Short mmCIF file of C-alpha atoms and ligand atoms in Angstrom, two decimals:
data_model
loop_
_atom_site.label_atom_id
_atom_site.label_comp_id
_atom_site.label_asym_id
_atom_site.label_seq_id
_atom_site.Cartn_x
_atom_site.Cartn_y
_atom_site.Cartn_z
CA MET A 5 23.34 -20.02 4.74
CA ASN A 6 23.68 -17.24 7.35
CA ASN A 7 23.18 -17.77 11.09
CA ILE A 8 19.50 -16.88 11.11
CA GLU A 9 18.76 -19.15 8.16
CA LYS A 10 20.59 -21.95 9.97
CA LEU A 11 18.54 -21.30 13.11
CA ILE A 12 15.27 -21.34 11.12
CA LYS A 13 16.17 -24.74 9.74
CA GLU A 14 17.57 -26.29 12.93
CA ILE A 15 15.28 -25.03 15.66
CA PRO A 16 12.66 -27.65 16.64
CA LYS A 17 9.21 -26.52 15.50
CA ALA A 18 5.61 -27.70 15.68
CA GLU A 19 3.35 -27.41 12.67
CA LEU A 20 -0.26 -26.70 13.65
CA HIS A 21 -1.94 -25.87 10.35
CA CYS A 22 -1.35 -28.44 7.64
CA HIS A 23 -4.12 -29.98 5.51
CA ILE A 24 -2.79 -33.41 4.69
CA GLU A 25 -4.60 -33.36 1.33
CA GLY A 26 -2.71 -30.13 0.61
CA THR A 27 0.64 -31.91 0.80
CA LEU A 28 -0.13 -33.97 -2.31
CA GLU A 29 2.82 -33.14 -4.56
CA PRO A 30 2.15 -33.42 -8.31
CA GLU A 31 4.63 -36.33 -8.65
CA LEU A 32 2.71 -38.38 -6.07
CA MET A 33 -0.57 -37.32 -7.68
CA PHE A 34 0.67 -38.90 -10.93
CA GLN A 35 1.88 -42.06 -9.17
CA LEU A 36 -1.46 -42.54 -7.41
CA ALA A 37 -3.43 -41.77 -10.58
CA GLN A 38 -1.46 -44.48 -12.39
CA ARG A 39 -1.88 -46.97 -9.53
CA ASN A 40 -5.64 -46.36 -9.39
CA LYS A 41 -6.07 -46.11 -13.18
CA ILE A 42 -7.38 -42.54 -13.05
CA LYS A 43 -6.93 -40.20 -15.99
CA LEU A 44 -5.66 -36.74 -14.98
CA PRO A 45 -6.41 -33.63 -17.05
CA PHE A 46 -2.64 -32.84 -17.09
CA ALA A 47 0.23 -34.33 -19.13
CA ASN A 48 2.89 -34.23 -16.37
CA PRO A 49 3.70 -32.81 -12.91
CA GLU A 50 5.15 -29.59 -14.38
CA GLU A 51 1.85 -28.89 -16.11
CA VAL A 52 0.04 -29.42 -12.78
CA ARG A 53 2.35 -26.90 -11.10
CA ARG A 54 1.73 -24.35 -13.84
CA ALA A 55 -2.01 -24.64 -13.15
CA TYR A 56 -1.50 -23.51 -9.55
CA GLU A 57 -2.32 -19.84 -10.07
CA PHE A 58 -5.12 -18.72 -7.77
CA SER A 59 -7.07 -15.49 -7.50
CA ASN A 60 -8.77 -16.28 -4.17
CA LEU A 61 -9.61 -19.14 -1.80
CA GLN A 62 -12.37 -20.61 -3.97
CA THR A 63 -10.25 -20.87 -7.14
CA PHE A 64 -7.73 -22.83 -5.08
CA LEU A 65 -10.33 -25.08 -3.47
CA ASP A 66 -11.74 -26.08 -6.88
CA ILE A 67 -8.33 -27.45 -7.96
CA TYR A 68 -7.55 -28.87 -4.52
CA TYR A 69 -10.70 -31.00 -4.29
CA GLN A 70 -10.05 -32.24 -7.84
CA GLY A 71 -6.50 -33.27 -6.85
CA ALA A 72 -7.79 -35.28 -3.88
CA ASN A 73 -9.68 -37.53 -6.31
CA VAL A 74 -6.59 -39.73 -6.79
CA LEU A 75 -6.73 -40.78 -3.11
CA ARG A 76 -8.64 -44.05 -2.97
CA THR A 77 -7.04 -46.73 -0.78
CA GLU A 78 -5.62 -46.99 2.73
CA GLN A 79 -2.15 -47.22 1.14
CA ASP A 80 -2.78 -43.96 -0.77
CA PHE A 81 -3.53 -42.12 2.47
CA TYR A 82 -0.51 -43.75 4.09
CA ASP A 83 1.79 -42.71 1.22
CA LEU A 84 0.44 -39.16 1.24
CA THR A 85 0.96 -38.76 4.99
CA TRP A 86 4.33 -40.51 5.05
CA SER A 87 5.67 -38.27 2.24
CA TYR A 88 4.64 -35.21 4.24
CA LEU A 89 6.26 -36.55 7.41
CA LEU A 90 9.58 -37.26 5.65
CA ARG A 91 9.53 -33.70 4.32
CA ALA A 92 8.60 -32.32 7.76
CA LYS A 93 11.59 -34.13 9.27
CA GLU A 94 13.91 -32.21 6.91
CA ASP A 95 12.49 -28.99 8.40
CA ASN A 96 13.02 -30.22 11.98
CA ILE A 97 9.33 -30.43 12.71
CA CYS A 98 9.19 -32.28 16.03
CA HIS A 99 5.40 -32.28 16.39
CA THR A 100 2.57 -31.86 13.89
CA GLU A 101 -1.19 -31.42 14.21
CA ILE A 102 -2.64 -32.47 10.89
CA PHE A 103 -6.05 -31.58 9.43
CA PHE A 104 -7.95 -34.05 7.32
CA ASP A 105 -11.20 -33.49 5.41
CA PRO A 106 -13.16 -36.78 5.58
CA GLN A 107 -16.12 -35.38 3.64
CA THR A 108 -13.93 -34.81 0.57
CA HIS A 109 -13.43 -38.58 0.52
CA THR A 110 -16.68 -40.04 1.88
CA GLU A 111 -18.53 -37.99 -0.78
CA ARG A 112 -16.62 -40.10 -3.36
CA ASP A 113 -17.52 -43.34 -1.56
CA VAL A 114 -14.13 -43.77 0.10
CA ALA A 115 -14.84 -45.13 3.59
CA PHE A 116 -14.05 -42.97 6.62
CA GLU A 117 -12.10 -45.93 8.01
CA THR A 118 -9.89 -46.14 4.90
CA VAL A 119 -8.90 -42.48 5.31
CA ILE A 120 -8.19 -42.58 9.03
CA ASP A 121 -6.42 -45.94 8.97
CA GLY A 122 -3.95 -44.81 6.30
CA ILE A 123 -3.21 -41.48 7.97
CA THR A 124 -2.83 -42.89 11.49
CA ARG A 125 -0.61 -45.78 10.33
CA ALA A 126 1.81 -43.20 8.91
CA LEU A 127 1.60 -41.08 12.09
CA THR A 128 2.45 -44.11 14.22
CA ASP A 129 5.43 -44.89 11.97
CA ALA A 130 6.53 -41.25 12.27
CA LYS A 131 6.57 -41.50 16.06
CA ASN A 132 8.62 -44.71 15.96
CA LYS A 133 10.95 -44.05 13.05
CA LEU A 134 11.23 -40.25 12.77
CA ASN A 135 10.56 -39.20 16.38
CA ILE A 136 7.79 -36.85 15.25
CA SER A 137 4.77 -36.70 17.57
CA SER A 138 1.34 -35.75 16.26
CA ASN A 139 -2.32 -35.04 16.79
CA LEU A 140 -5.08 -35.37 14.25
CA ILE A 141 -7.81 -32.78 13.62
CA LEU A 142 -10.97 -33.61 11.69
CA CYS A 143 -12.25 -30.65 9.67
CA PHE A 144 -15.85 -30.18 8.63
CA LEU A 145 -16.31 -28.61 5.20
CA ARG A 146 -18.17 -25.37 5.86
CA HIS A 147 -19.70 -25.14 2.37
CA LEU A 148 -21.72 -28.26 3.28
CA SER A 149 -24.62 -28.29 5.74
CA GLU A 150 -24.51 -28.72 9.50
CA GLU A 151 -26.53 -31.91 8.99
CA GLU A 152 -23.69 -33.31 6.86
CA ALA A 153 -21.21 -32.32 9.57
CA PHE A 154 -23.31 -34.22 12.14
CA LYS A 155 -23.15 -37.34 9.93
CA THR A 156 -19.36 -37.00 9.80
CA LEU A 157 -19.12 -36.54 13.56
CA LYS A 158 -21.08 -39.75 14.01
CA GLN A 159 -18.72 -41.60 11.66
CA ALA A 160 -15.78 -40.31 13.69
CA LEU A 161 -16.98 -41.56 17.07
CA PRO A 162 -15.59 -45.11 16.78
CA PHE A 163 -12.18 -43.51 16.10
CA LYS A 164 -12.39 -40.98 18.93
CA ASP A 165 -9.10 -42.09 20.48
CA LYS A 166 -7.29 -41.17 17.24
CA ILE A 167 -8.76 -37.66 16.81
CA THR A 168 -7.87 -34.80 19.16
CA ALA A 169 -9.96 -31.96 17.80
CA VAL A 170 -12.48 -30.90 15.19
CA GLY A 171 -12.05 -27.88 12.91
CA LEU A 172 -13.75 -25.97 10.15
CA ASP A 173 -12.33 -25.30 6.69
CA SER A 174 -13.25 -24.70 3.00
CA GLY A 175 -14.94 -21.55 1.61
CA GLU A 176 -15.25 -19.05 4.44
CA LYS A 177 -17.33 -16.24 2.95
CA GLY A 178 -21.05 -16.83 3.49
CA ASN A 179 -20.37 -19.84 5.76
CA PRO A 180 -19.99 -18.28 9.22
CA PRO A 181 -19.01 -20.28 12.31
CA GLU A 182 -22.54 -19.85 13.72
CA LYS A 183 -23.78 -22.28 11.02
CA PHE A 184 -21.91 -25.04 12.92
CA LYS A 185 -22.70 -24.04 16.50
CA ASN A 186 -24.70 -27.19 17.31
CA VAL A 187 -22.31 -29.71 15.79
CA PHE A 188 -19.37 -28.12 17.59
CA GLU A 189 -21.31 -28.27 20.85
CA ALA A 190 -21.93 -31.98 20.24
CA ALA A 191 -18.25 -32.52 19.39
CA ARG A 192 -17.16 -30.79 22.60
CA ALA A 193 -19.58 -32.95 24.58
CA GLU A 194 -17.82 -35.99 23.08
CA GLY A 195 -14.50 -34.64 24.37
CA PHE A 196 -13.05 -33.16 21.18
CA LEU A 197 -11.13 -29.88 21.36
CA THR A 198 -12.12 -27.31 18.74
CA VAL A 199 -10.40 -25.01 16.24
CA ALA A 200 -11.71 -23.14 13.18
CA HIS A 201 -10.47 -21.31 10.12
CA ALA A 202 -11.62 -17.72 10.61
CA GLY A 203 -10.49 -14.30 9.46
CA GLU A 204 -8.66 -15.64 6.39
CA GLU A 205 -11.04 -14.21 3.77
CA GLY A 206 -13.91 -13.69 6.20
CA PRO A 207 -14.33 -10.70 8.51
CA ALA A 208 -13.17 -10.21 12.11
CA ASP A 209 -16.72 -11.00 13.21
CA TYR A 210 -16.17 -14.64 12.14
CA ILE A 211 -13.25 -14.80 14.60
CA TRP A 212 -15.55 -13.56 17.38
CA GLN A 213 -18.10 -16.20 16.40
CA ALA A 214 -15.48 -18.96 16.41
CA LEU A 215 -14.42 -17.93 19.92
CA ASP A 216 -17.86 -17.29 21.38
CA LEU A 217 -20.01 -19.91 19.65
CA LEU A 218 -17.57 -22.71 18.80
CA GLU A 219 -15.33 -22.20 21.85
CA VAL A 220 -12.19 -22.76 19.81
CA ARG A 221 -8.76 -23.11 21.43
CA ARG A 222 -6.99 -21.60 18.42
CA ILE A 223 -7.89 -19.62 15.32
CA ASP A 224 -6.59 -20.89 11.98
CA HIS A 225 -5.28 -17.91 9.98
CA GLY A 226 -7.03 -15.09 11.88
CA VAL A 227 -4.98 -12.40 10.13
CA ARG A 228 -8.02 -10.17 9.65
CA CYS A 229 -8.26 -9.74 13.44
CA THR A 230 -6.49 -6.39 13.00
CA GLU A 231 -9.75 -4.95 11.68
CA ASP A 232 -11.05 -4.99 15.26
CA GLU A 233 -8.90 -3.50 18.01
CA ALA A 234 -10.94 -5.07 20.84
CA LEU A 235 -10.45 -8.48 19.24
CA VAL A 236 -6.68 -8.03 18.97
CA ASN A 237 -6.60 -7.07 22.65
CA LEU A 238 -8.57 -10.18 23.60
CA LEU A 239 -6.36 -12.50 21.52
CA LYS A 240 -3.34 -11.01 23.23
CA GLU A 241 -4.77 -11.07 26.74
CA LYS A 242 -5.97 -14.65 26.52
CA GLN A 243 -3.00 -15.74 24.37
CA ILE A 244 -5.34 -17.43 21.91
CA PRO A 245 -3.02 -18.73 19.19
CA LEU A 246 -3.29 -17.84 15.51
CA THR A 247 -1.96 -20.48 13.12
CA VAL A 248 -0.76 -18.17 10.36
CA CYS A 249 0.20 -19.43 6.87
CA PRO A 250 2.18 -16.68 5.15
CA LEU A 251 2.83 -18.21 1.69
CA SER A 252 -0.80 -19.35 1.50
CA ASN A 253 -1.93 -15.79 2.27
CA ILE A 254 0.10 -14.46 -0.66
CA LYS A 255 -0.97 -17.22 -3.09
CA LEU A 256 -4.64 -16.66 -2.19
CA ARG A 257 -4.21 -12.88 -2.24
CA VAL A 258 -5.13 -12.17 1.35
CA PHE A 259 -2.11 -9.82 1.21
CA LYS A 260 -0.65 -8.50 -2.05
CA THR A 261 2.98 -9.09 -1.11
CA MET A 262 4.89 -10.61 1.79
CA HIS A 263 6.10 -7.11 2.69
CA GLU A 264 2.50 -6.24 3.54
CA HIS A 265 1.91 -9.34 5.70
CA ASN A 266 0.97 -8.48 9.31
CA ILE A 267 2.60 -11.43 11.12
CA LYS A 268 5.58 -9.43 12.37
CA LYS A 269 3.29 -6.69 13.71
CA LEU A 270 1.13 -9.27 15.48
CA LEU A 271 4.22 -10.88 16.98
CA GLU A 272 5.50 -7.49 18.18
CA ARG A 273 2.14 -6.78 19.81
CA GLY A 274 2.53 -9.97 21.83
CA LEU A 275 -0.01 -12.24 20.14
CA CYS A 276 0.72 -15.97 20.10
CA VAL A 277 1.26 -16.28 16.33
CA THR A 278 2.78 -19.36 14.68
CA ILE A 279 4.09 -20.07 11.15
CA ASN A 280 2.62 -22.98 9.16
CA SER A 281 2.38 -24.27 5.60
CA ASP A 282 -1.41 -24.78 5.10
CA ASP A 283 -1.26 -26.63 1.73
CA ALA A 284 2.45 -26.85 0.98
CA ALA A 285 2.21 -28.64 -2.36
CA TYR A 286 -0.09 -25.94 -3.72
CA PHE A 287 1.46 -22.83 -2.19
CA GLY A 288 5.12 -23.47 -2.94
CA GLY A 289 6.61 -24.23 0.44
CA TYR A 290 6.81 -26.12 3.70
CA VAL A 291 7.38 -24.62 7.16
CA VAL A 292 11.01 -23.58 6.69
CA ASP A 293 10.12 -21.97 3.34
CA ASN A 294 7.40 -19.99 5.13
CA PHE A 295 9.84 -18.85 7.83
CA MET A 296 12.41 -17.88 5.17
CA ALA A 297 9.89 -15.87 3.18
CA CYS A 298 8.88 -13.93 6.31
CA TYR A 299 12.48 -13.48 7.41
CA GLN A 300 13.43 -12.03 4.02
CA ALA A 301 10.42 -9.75 3.55
CA LEU A 302 9.81 -8.68 7.15
CA ASN A 303 13.31 -8.77 8.62
CA LEU A 304 12.48 -11.26 11.34
CA THR A 305 15.17 -11.19 14.01
CA ARG A 306 16.83 -14.08 15.81
CA ASP A 307 14.54 -13.38 18.81
CA ASP A 308 11.49 -13.43 16.51
CA ILE A 309 12.45 -16.88 15.18
CA ILE A 310 12.93 -18.24 18.70
CA GLN A 311 9.60 -16.75 19.84
CA LEU A 312 7.77 -18.22 16.82
CA ALA A 313 9.23 -21.67 17.48
CA LYS A 314 8.28 -21.47 21.19
CA ASN A 315 4.79 -20.25 20.27
CA SER A 316 4.31 -23.29 18.05
CA ILE A 317 4.92 -25.58 21.03
CA GLN A 318 2.86 -23.49 23.46
CA ALA A 319 -0.05 -23.36 21.00
CA SER A 320 -0.10 -27.12 20.45
CA PHE A 321 -2.42 -29.63 22.10
CA LEU A 322 0.49 -31.37 23.82
CA ASP A 323 0.34 -31.70 27.61
CA ASP A 324 2.50 -29.52 29.85
CA ALA A 325 5.24 -32.13 30.33
CA GLN A 326 5.57 -32.68 26.57
CA LYS A 327 5.62 -28.92 25.97
CA SER A 328 8.38 -28.46 28.57
CA ALA A 329 10.45 -31.20 26.95
CA TYR A 330 10.22 -29.57 23.50
CA LEU A 331 10.85 -26.07 24.88
CA GLN A 332 13.95 -27.46 26.52
CA LYS A 333 15.11 -28.82 23.15
CA ILE A 334 14.56 -25.39 21.60
CA ASN A 335 16.72 -23.81 24.32
CA GLU A 336 19.46 -26.36 23.70
CA VAL A 337 19.60 -25.53 19.97
CA VAL A 338 19.49 -21.78 20.70
CA GLU A 339 22.30 -21.99 23.26
CA LYS A 340 24.44 -24.05 20.90
CA GLY A 341 24.06 -21.66 17.94
N1 ADE B 405 -8.73 -26.14 2.91
C1 ADE B 405 -7.45 -26.31 2.60
N2 ADE B 405 -6.78 -25.16 2.74
C2 ADE B 405 -7.66 -24.23 3.17
C3 ADE B 405 -7.57 -22.86 3.52
N3 ADE B 405 -6.45 -22.19 3.46
N4 ADE B 405 -8.70 -22.23 3.90
C4 ADE B 405 -9.85 -22.90 3.97
N5 ADE B 405 -9.97 -24.18 3.65
C5 ADE B 405 -8.89 -24.86 3.27
ZN1 ZN B 406 -6.01 -24.05 6.17
#
């Protein structure tokens, strides 16, 4: 391991774009299937991994929603989240802001409460046993209606103290942010912060809509912002963070190769970009793997790595005192190395 690789691993980092259902490793999928007496259409975990070849976002989502079917009980959601947190600890993730998709589960008659109780029990354990802090973000599935999203928002209200923000994920094309303008307004009125996936497969205009109509604090992905110079200038000026997921972008063919990825250019232009895993079990890597892939293909420098780690803290929903404490820890690791 060279010095930069060591720094990538050791520097404290926040992860801001991780779908907890996307951390379901094939081994755990088999364990949960057995526990819940569910028959999987695969013989073993290796066969599952071989099936993970995607040509775009939708081909991935079809397999991803099928995988989530093994999640049934509070313990299942706990085990899923705890496995992710143990893995995050290895990468020196000090803070994580996790997405969950309640509609994927409530549609299968798993209670909202079952999902949130399992996830939050693991997050509490992570704070106490692993020293990882967290926030939880509820995502509405954008291929469903706004009416369905309103139902989900209503289900979330009794658990308001456990959920920091609402977001928007699933198939982007044909499901613009404007479709969810009213439900996001209602969520903001209830005190939730907002984020949205935009400019992953969808056009730059969807990023404008997310900013103007949903009043998001960050854009998830957002890599297609470069198609609109005025938008790039605004993102820079206002330091609106982009939670970029490099390995995901390659697996889902947003860019052909990592050499063509625009994250280094965005960083050099002064945008607040961060590196995240998206759906690590499906895209072949956690946060450090994503950093390594960018470092190798794009020649990230030591200063780039430090900036990306600091951006991840700045872009989080932590308060200023918590951000200062983590930035201080980053400086300590940097000065030591
Ligand atoms: N759900 C899980 N991963 C996603 C992604 N990358 N884009 C949209 N929806 C998702
Ligand atoms: Zn995502």
